[in-house]
CSV table of C-alpha atoms and ligand atoms in Angstrom, one decimal:
chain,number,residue,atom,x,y,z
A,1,UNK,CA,19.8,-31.9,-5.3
A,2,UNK,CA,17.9,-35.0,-6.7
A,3,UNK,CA,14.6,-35.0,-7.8
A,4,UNK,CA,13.7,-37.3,-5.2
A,5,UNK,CA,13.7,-35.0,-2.4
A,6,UNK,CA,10.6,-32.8,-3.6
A,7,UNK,CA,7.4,-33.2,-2.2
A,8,UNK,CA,5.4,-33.6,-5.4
A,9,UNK,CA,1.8,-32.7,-6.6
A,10,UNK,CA,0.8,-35.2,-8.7
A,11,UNK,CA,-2.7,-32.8,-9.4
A,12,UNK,CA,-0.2,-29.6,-10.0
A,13,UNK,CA,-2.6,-28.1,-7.5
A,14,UNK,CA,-0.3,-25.9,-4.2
A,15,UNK,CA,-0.8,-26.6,-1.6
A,16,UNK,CA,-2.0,-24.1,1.0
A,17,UNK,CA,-1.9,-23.7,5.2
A,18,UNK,CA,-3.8,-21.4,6.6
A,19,UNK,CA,-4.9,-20.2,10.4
A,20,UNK,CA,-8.8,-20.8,11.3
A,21,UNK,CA,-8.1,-18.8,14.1
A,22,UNK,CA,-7.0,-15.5,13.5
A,23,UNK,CA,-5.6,-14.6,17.1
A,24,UNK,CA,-3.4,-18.0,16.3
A,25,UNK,CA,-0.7,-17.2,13.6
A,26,UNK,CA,0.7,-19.9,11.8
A,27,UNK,CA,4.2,-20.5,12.6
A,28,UNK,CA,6.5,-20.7,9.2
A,29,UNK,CA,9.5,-22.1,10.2
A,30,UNK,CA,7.4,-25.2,11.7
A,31,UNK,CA,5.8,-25.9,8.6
A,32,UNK,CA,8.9,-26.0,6.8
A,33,UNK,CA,10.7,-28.2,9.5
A,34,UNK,CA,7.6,-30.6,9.3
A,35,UNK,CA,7.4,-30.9,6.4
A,36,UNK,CA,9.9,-29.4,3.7
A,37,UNK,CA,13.4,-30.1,5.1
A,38,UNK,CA,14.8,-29.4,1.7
A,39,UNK,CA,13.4,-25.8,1.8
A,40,UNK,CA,14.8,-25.6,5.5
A,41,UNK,CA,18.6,-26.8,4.3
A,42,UNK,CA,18.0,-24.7,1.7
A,43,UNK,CA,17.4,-21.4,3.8
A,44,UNK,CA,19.9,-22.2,6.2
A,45,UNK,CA,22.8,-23.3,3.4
A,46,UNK,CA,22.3,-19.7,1.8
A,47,UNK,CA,22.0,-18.1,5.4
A,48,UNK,CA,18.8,-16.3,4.2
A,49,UNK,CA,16.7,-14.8,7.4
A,50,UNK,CA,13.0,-15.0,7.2
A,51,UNK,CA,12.3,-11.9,9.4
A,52,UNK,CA,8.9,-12.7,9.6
A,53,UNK,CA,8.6,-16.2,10.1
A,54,UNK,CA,4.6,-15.9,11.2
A,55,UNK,CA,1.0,-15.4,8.7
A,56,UNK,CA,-2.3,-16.1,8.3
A,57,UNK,CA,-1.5,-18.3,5.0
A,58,UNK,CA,1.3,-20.0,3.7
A,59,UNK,CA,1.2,-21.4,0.0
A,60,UNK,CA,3.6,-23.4,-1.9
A,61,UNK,CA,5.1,-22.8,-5.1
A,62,UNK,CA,5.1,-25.1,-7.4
A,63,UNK,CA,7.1,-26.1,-10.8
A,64,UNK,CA,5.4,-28.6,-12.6
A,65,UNK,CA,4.6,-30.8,-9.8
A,66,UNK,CA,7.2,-30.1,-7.1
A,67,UNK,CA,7.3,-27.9,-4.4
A,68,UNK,CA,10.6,-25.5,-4.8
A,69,UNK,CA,9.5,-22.4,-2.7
A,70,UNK,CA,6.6,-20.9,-0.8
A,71,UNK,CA,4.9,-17.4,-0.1
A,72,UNK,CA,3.2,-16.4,2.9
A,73,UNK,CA,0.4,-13.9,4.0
A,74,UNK,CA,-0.1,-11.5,6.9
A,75,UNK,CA,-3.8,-10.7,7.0
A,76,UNK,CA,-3.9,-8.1,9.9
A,77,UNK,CA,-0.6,-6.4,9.4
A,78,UNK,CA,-1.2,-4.5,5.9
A,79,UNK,CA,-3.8,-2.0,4.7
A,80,UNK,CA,-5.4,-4.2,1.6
A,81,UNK,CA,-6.4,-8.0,2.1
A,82,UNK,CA,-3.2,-9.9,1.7
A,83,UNK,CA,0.3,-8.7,2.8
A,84,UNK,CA,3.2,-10.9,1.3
A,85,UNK,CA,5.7,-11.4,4.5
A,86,UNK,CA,7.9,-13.6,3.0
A,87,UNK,CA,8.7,-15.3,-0.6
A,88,UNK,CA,11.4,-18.2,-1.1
A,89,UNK,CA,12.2,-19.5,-4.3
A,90,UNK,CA,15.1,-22.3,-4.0
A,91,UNK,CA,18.2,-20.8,-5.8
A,92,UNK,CA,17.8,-23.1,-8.6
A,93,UNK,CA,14.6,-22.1,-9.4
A,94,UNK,CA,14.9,-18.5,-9.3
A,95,UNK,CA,14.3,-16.4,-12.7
A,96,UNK,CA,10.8,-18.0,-12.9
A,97,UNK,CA,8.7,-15.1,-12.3
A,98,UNK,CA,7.2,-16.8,-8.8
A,99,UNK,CA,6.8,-13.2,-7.0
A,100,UNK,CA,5.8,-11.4,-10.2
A,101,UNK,CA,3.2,-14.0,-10.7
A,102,UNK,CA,2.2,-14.2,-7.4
A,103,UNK,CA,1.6,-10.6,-7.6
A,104,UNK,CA,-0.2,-10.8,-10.4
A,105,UNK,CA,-2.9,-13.7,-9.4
A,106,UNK,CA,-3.6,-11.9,-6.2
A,107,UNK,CA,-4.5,-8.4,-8.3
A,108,UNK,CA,-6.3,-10.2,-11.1
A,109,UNK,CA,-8.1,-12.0,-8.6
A,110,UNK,CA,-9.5,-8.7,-7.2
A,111,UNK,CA,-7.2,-8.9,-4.0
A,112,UNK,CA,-5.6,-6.0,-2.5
A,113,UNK,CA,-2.0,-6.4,-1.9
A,114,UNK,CA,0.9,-4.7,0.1
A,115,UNK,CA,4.4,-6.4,0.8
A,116,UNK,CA,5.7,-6.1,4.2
A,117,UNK,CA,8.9,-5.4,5.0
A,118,UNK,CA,10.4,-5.8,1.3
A,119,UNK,CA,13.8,-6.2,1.0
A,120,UNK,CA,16.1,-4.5,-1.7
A,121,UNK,CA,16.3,-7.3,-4.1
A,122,UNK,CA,12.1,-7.7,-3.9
A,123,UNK,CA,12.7,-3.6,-4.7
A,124,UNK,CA,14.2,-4.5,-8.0
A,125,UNK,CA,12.1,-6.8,-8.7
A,126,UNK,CA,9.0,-4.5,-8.8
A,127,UNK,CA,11.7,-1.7,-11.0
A,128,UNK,CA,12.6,-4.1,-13.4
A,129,UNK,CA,8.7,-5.2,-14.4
A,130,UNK,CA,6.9,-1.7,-13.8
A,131,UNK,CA,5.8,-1.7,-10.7
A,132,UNK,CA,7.9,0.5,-9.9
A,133,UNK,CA,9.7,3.3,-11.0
A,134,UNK,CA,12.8,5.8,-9.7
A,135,UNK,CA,12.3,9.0,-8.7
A,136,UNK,CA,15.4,10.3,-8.3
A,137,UNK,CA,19.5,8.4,-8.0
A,138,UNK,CA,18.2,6.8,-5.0
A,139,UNK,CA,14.5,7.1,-4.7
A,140,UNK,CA,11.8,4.5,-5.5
A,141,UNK,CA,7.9,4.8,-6.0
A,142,UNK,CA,6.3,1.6,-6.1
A,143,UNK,CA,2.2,0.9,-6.9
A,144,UNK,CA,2.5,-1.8,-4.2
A,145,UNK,CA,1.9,-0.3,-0.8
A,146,UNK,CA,5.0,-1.7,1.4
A,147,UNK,CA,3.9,-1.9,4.5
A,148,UNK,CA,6.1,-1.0,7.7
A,149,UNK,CA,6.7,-2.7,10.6
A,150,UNK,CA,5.8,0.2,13.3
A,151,UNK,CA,7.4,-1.5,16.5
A,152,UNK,CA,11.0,-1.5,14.9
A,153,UNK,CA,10.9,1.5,12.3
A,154,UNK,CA,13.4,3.8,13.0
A,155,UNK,CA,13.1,8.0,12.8
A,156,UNK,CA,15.1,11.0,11.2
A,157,UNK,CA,14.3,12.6,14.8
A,158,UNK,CA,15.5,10.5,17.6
A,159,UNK,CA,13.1,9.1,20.2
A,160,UNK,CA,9.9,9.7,17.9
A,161,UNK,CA,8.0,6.6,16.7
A,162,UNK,CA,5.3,6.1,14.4
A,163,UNK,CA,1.8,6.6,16.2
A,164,UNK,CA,-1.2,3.9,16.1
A,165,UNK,CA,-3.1,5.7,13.8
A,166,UNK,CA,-0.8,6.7,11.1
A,167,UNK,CA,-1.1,4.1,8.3
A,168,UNK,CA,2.5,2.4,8.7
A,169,UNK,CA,2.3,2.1,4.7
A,170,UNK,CA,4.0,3.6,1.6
A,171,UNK,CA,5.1,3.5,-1.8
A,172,UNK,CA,8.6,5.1,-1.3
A,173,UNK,CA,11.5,3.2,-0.9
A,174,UNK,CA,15.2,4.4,-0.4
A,175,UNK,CA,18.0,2.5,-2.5
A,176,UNK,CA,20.6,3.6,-0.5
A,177,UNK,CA,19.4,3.3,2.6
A,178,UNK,CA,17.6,0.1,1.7
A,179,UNK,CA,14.4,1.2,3.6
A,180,UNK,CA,10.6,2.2,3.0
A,181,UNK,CA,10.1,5.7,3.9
A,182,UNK,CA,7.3,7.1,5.8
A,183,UNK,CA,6.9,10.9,5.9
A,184,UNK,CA,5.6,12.9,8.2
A,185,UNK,CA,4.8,16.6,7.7
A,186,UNK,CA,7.0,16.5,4.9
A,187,UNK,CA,6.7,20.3,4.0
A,188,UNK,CA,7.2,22.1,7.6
A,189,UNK,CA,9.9,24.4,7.1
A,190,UNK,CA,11.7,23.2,10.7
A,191,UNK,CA,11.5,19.6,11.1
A,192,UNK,CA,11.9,16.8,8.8
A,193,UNK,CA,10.1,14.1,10.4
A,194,UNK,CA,11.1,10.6,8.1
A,195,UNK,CA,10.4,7.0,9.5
A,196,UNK,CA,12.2,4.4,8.1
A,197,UNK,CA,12.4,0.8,7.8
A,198,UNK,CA,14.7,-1.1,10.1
A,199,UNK,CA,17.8,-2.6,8.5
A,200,UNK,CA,17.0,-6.4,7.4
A,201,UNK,CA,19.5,-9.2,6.9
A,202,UNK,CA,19.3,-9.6,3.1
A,203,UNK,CA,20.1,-5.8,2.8
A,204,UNK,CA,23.0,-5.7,5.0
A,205,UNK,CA,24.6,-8.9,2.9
A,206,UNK,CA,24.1,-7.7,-0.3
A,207,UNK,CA,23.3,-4.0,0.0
A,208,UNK,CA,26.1,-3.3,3.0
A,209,UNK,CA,22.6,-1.3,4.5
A,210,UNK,CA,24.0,-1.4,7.8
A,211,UNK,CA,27.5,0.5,7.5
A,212,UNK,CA,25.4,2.5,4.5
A,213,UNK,CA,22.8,3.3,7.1
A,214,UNK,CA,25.7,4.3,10.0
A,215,UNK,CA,27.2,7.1,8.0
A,216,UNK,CA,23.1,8.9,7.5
A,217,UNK,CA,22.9,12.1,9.3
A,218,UNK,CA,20.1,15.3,9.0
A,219,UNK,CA,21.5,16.3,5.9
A,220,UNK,CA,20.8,13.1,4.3
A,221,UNK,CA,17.1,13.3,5.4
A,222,UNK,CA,16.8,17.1,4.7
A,223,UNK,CA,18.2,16.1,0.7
A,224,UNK,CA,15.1,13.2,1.1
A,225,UNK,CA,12.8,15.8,1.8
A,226,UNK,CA,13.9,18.5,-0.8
A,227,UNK,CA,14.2,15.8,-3.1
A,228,UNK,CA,10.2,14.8,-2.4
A,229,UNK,CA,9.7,18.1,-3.1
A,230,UNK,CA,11.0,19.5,-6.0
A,231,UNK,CA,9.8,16.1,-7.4
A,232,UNK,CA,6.0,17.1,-6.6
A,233,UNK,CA,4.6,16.4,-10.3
A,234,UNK,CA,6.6,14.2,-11.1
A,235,UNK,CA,5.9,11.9,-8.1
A,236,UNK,CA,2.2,12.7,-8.3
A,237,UNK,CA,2.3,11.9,-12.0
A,238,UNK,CA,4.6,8.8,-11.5
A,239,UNK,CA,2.0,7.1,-9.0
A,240,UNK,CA,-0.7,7.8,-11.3
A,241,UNK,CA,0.3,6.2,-14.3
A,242,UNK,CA,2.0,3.1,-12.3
A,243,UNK,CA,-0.9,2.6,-11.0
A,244,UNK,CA,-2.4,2.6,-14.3
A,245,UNK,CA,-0.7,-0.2,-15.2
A,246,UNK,CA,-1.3,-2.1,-12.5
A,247,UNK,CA,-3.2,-5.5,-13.7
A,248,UNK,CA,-7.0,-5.6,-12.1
A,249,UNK,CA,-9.2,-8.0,-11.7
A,250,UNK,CA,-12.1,-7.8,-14.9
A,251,UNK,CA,-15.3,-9.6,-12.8
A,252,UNK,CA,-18.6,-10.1,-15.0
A,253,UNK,CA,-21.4,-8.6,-13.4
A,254,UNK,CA,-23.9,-11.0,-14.5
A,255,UNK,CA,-21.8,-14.2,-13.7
A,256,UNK,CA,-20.7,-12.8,-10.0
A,257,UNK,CA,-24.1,-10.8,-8.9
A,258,UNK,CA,-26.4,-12.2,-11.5
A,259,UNK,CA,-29.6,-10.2,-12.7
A,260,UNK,CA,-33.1,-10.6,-10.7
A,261,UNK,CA,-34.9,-12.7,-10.4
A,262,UNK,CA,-31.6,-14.9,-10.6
A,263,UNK,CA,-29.1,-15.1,-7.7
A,264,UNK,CA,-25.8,-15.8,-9.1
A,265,UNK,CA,-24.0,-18.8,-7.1
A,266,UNK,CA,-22.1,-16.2,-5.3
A,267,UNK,CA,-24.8,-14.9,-3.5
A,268,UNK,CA,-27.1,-18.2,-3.2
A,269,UNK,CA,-23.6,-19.8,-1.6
A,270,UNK,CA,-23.7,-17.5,1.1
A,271,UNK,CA,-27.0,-18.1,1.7
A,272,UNK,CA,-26.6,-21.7,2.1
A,273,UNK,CA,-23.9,-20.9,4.5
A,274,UNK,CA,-26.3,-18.8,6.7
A,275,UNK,CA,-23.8,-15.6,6.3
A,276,UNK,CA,-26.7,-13.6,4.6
A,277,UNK,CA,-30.6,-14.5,4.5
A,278,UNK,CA,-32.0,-14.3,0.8
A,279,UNK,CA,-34.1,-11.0,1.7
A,280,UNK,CA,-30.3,-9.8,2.4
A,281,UNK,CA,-28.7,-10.6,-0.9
A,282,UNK,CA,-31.4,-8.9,-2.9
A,283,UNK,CA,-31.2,-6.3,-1.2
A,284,UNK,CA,-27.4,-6.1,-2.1
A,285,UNK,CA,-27.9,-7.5,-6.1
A,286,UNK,CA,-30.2,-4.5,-6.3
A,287,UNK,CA,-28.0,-1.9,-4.4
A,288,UNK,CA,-25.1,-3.4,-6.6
A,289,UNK,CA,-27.1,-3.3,-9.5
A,290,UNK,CA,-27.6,0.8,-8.4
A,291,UNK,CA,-24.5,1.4,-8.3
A,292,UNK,CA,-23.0,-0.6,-11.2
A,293,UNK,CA,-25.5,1.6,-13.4
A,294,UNK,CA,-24.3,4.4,-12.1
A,295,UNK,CA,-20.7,3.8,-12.9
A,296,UNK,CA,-20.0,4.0,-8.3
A,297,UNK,CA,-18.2,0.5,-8.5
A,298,UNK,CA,-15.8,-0.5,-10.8
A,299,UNK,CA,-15.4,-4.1,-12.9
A,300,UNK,CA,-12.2,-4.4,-10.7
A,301,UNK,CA,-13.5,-4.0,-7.1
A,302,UNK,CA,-17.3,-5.9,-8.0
A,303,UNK,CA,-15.8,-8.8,-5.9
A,304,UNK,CA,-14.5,-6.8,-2.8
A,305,UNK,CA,-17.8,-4.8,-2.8
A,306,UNK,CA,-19.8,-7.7,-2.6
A,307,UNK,CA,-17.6,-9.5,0.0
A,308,UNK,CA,-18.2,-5.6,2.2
A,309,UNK,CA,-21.6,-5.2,2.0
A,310,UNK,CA,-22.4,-9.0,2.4
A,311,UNK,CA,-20.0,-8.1,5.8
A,312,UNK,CA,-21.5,-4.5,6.5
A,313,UNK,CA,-23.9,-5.3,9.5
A,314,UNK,CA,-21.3,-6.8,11.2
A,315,UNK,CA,-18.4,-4.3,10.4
A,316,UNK,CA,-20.8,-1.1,11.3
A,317,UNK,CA,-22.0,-3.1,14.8
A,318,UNK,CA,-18.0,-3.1,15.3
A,319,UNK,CA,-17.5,0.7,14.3
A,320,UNK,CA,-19.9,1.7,17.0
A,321,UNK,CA,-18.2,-0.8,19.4
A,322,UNK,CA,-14.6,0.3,18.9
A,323,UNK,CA,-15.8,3.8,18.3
A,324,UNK,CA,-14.9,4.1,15.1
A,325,UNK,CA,-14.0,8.1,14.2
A,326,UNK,CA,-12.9,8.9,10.6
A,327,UNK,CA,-12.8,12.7,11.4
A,328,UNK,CA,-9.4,12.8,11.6
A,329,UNK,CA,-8.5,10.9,8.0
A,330,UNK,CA,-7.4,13.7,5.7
A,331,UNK,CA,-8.8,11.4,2.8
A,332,UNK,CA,-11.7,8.9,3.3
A,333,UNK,CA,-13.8,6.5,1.4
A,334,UNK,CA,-17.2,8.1,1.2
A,335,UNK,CA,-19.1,5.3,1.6
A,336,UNK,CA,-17.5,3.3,4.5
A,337,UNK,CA,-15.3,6.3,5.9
A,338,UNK,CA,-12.3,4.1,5.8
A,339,UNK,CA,-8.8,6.1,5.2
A,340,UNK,CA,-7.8,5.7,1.5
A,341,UNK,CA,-5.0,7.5,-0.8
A,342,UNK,CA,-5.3,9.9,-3.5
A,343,UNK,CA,-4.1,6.8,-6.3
A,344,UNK,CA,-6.6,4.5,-5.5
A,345,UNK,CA,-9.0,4.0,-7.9
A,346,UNK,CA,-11.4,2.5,-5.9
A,347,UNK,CA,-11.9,1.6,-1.6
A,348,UNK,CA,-9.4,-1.0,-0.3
A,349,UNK,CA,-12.2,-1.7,2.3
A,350,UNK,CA,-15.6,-1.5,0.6
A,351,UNK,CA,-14.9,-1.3,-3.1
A,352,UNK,CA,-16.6,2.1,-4.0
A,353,UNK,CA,-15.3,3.7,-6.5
A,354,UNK,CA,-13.2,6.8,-5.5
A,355,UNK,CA,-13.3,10.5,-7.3
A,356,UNK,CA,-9.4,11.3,-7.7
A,357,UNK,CA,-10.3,14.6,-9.1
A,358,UNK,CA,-8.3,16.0,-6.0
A,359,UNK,CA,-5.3,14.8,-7.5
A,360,UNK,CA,-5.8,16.2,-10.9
A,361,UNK,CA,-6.4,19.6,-9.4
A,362,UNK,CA,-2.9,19.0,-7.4
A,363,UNK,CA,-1.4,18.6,-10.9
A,364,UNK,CA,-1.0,21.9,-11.6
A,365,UNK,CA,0.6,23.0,-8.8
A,366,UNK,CA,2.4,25.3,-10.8
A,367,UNK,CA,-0.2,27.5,-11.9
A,368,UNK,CA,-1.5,27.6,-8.3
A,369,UNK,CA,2.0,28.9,-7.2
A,370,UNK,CA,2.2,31.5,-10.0
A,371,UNK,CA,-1.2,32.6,-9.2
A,372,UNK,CA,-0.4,32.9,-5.2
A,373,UNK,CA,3.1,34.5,-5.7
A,374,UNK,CA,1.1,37.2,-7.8
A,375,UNK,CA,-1.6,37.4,-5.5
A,376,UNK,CA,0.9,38.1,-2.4
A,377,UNK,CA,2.3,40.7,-4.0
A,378,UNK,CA,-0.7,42.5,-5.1
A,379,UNK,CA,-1.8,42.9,-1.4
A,380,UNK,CA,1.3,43.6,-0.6
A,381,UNK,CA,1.5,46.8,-2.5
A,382,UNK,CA,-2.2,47.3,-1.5
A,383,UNK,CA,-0.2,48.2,1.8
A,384,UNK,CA,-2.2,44.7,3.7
A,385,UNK,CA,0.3,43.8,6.9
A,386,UNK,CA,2.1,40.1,6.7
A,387,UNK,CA,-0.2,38.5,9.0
A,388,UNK,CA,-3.5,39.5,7.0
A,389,UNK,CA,-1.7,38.1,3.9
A,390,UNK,CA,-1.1,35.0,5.6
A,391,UNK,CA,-4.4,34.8,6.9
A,392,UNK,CA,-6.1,35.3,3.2
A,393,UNK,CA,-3.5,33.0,1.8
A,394,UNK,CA,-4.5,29.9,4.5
A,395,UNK,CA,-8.0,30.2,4.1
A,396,UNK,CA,-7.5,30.4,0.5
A,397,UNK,CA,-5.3,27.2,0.5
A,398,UNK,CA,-7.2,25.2,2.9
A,399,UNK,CA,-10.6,26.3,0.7
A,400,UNK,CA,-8.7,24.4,-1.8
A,401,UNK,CA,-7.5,21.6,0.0
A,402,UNK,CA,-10.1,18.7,-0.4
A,403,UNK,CA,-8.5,16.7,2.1
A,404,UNK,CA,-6.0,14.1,0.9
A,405,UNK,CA,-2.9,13.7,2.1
A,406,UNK,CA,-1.4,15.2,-1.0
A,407,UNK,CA,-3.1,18.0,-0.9
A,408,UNK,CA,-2.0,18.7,2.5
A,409,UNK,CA,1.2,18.6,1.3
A,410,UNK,CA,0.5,21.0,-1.3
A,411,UNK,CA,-1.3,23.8,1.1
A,412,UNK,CA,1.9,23.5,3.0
A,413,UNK,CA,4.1,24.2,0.6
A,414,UNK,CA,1.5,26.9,-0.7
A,415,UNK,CA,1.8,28.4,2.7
A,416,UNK,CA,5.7,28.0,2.6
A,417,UNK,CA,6.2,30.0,-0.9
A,418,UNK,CA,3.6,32.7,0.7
A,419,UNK,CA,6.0,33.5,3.5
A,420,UNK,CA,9.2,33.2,1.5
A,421,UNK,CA,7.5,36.1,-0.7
A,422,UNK,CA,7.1,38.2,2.1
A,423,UNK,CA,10.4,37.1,3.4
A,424,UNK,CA,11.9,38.7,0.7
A,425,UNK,CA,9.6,41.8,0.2
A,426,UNK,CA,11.0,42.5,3.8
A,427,UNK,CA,14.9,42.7,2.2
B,1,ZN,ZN1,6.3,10.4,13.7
B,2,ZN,ZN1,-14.9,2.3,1.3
């Protein structure tokens, strides 16, 4: 290809497209027709799909001055801020870090970001610079959500879909299969309820995912499932420290809050554009200010808090509208009552800190087991019928369960070990 045919930015600046309206989604393949045809040949020499050829913002990327591939981002499909839908880099320019960049200056920049739909080869990306690791031959965890798409996921148990308000988002990925797995009441003893990904061009071509995915049957999903968890710790413990190393955002309070009586330009911007009234950002410097003290918001989220609680009057008049009812979130934020999960550090929606003691305490698991194993027996020889043991042993577990979806997992499997004891105290 010659140089002549990039579109060039003489400032080194991207360029970037994005909807006003958010109801209107900006059509990618348009923008490239209209105005990148070398990116369009590009795609269509190679055969390469873009499976979601729609978002809210599409950005070029750039090296030097020309244009050689583009990201764009979904703002309503994902659970954070920003998730990525597509990434092209043209083959020439590949082995430049763009995605693993672009990853990081949307995390350093205080962004929350998921991937939807990743493909295998984005998979291996995120393995190869520790954002993810293997659990197993075949299993991934990742400390990027991937987010599924829930109208064309596809089920271990025919004919069952994923439901609205399941959070169509993971961290587990399946080599083989190429898909993101979703679980679903991973530790019931009967059913092993698994959502998956649907098959996506790339992965057929260079994973064979299709055929791969022809041969799956129970057994496979079952081997998923036992997999998951004899794994516990080590999946629990895997999450934890990827997300430790996870680069974050380091805001200075002074510089993006300011101290009173000054307003830092942050807040007196909004105020010039009529989205708060001055009475309202003091109110928020000082409530930041609170909180910062008293170590409830992190350095990392200072940005995403202040964007919330400069939004909160609207987004409460909206929970009341929609009816907004977090009682059925086994792990919420609790300040804005959002859903979160047990490795975030802090509120994808408001930015509060979270208290991951829960997941600690899940840590030893072990001891826990021991401890219930020795328990049931004890009744047992105290002559206490199955049922009352059972009964003791679930409101024992569920006294211990402080709601996440991990520790859900664990009360089940808590619950399982109890009856296999008394399974085989029967024999
Ligand atoms: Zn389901
Ligand atoms: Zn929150």
């Amino acid at each position: 290809m010659s140089n002549n045919n990039f579109i060039q930015r003489e400032n080194f600046i991207a360029e970037i497209y994005h909807n006003d309206d958010d109801d209107e989604l900006l059509n990618t393949k348009e923008i490239l027709r209209d105005n990148y045809d070398y990116i369009c040949e590009s795609i269509s020499e190679e055969g390469y799909k873009l499976e979601n050829p729609e978002c809210n913002l599409f950005k070029e990327l750039l090296y030097d001055d020309k244009v050689v591939g583009f990201v764009t981002y979904d703002y309503t499909k994902g659970v954070g801020d920003f998730s990525l839908n597509e990434i092209y880099v043209l083959p020439e320019y590949r082995g430049n870090k763009y995605f693993i960049s672009e990853l990081e200056y949307m995390l350093m920049g205080g962004s929350t970001i998921s991937i939807y739909e990743p493909t295998h080869r984005i998979i291996e990306i995120l393995l190869d610079n520790d954002y993810a690791r293997k659990l197993d031959d075949n299993l991934v965890l990742t400390s990027i959500n991937l987010d599924v798409n829930k109208d064309n996921a596809e089920c271990s148990v025919d004919g069952h879909t994923l439901d609205d308000d399941m959070i169509h988002s993971c961290n587990l990925y399946d080599l083989n299969m190429s898909a993101c797995l979703v679980l679903e009441d991973i530790s019931s003893e009967d059913k092993t309820i698994i959502h998956y990904s649907r098959c996506l061009d790339d992965d057929n071509k260079y994973f064979s995912a299709s055929s791969i995915r022809e041969n799956i049957n129970d057994d496979y999903f079952e081997n998923i499932k036992n997999s998951i968890l004899s794994n516990h710790e080590k999946y629990i413990t895997t999450l934890m420290e990827l997300e430790e190393q996870k680069p974050t955002a380091d805001f200075d309070f002074d510089e993006l809050i300011g101290r009173p009586p000054h307003l830092s330009d942050y807040l007196e911007g909004l105020i010039n554009e009529q989205i708060i009234t001055k009475d309202k950002a003091l109110e928020i410097q000082a409530q930041m200010i609170d909180e910062y003290d008293n170590g409830l918001v992190l350095s990392e989220s200072l940005l995403k808090r202040l964007e919330y609680l400069s939004m909160e009057d609207l987004i409460n008049e909206e929970k009341i509208e929609e009816g907004f009812d977090s009682s059925e979130f086994e792990l919420k934020c609790p300040y804005c009552e959002f859903p979160t999960t047990p490795i975030n550090r802090t509120c994808d929606v408001c930015g509060y800190k979270l208290d991951n003691e829960a997941f600690a305490e899940a840590m030893s698991f072990e001891d826990i087991k021991e401890d219930i194993i020795e328990n049931v027996k004890e009744m047992k020889n105290n002559g206490l019928s199955d049922e009352e043991i059972m009964y003791i042993s679930r409101e024992f577990t569920s006294s211990m369960k402080s709601g996440s979806e991990v520790d859900e997992e664990i009360e089940q499997m808590l619950l399982e070990i109890v009856s296999n004891v008394l399974e085989d105290k029967k024999q």
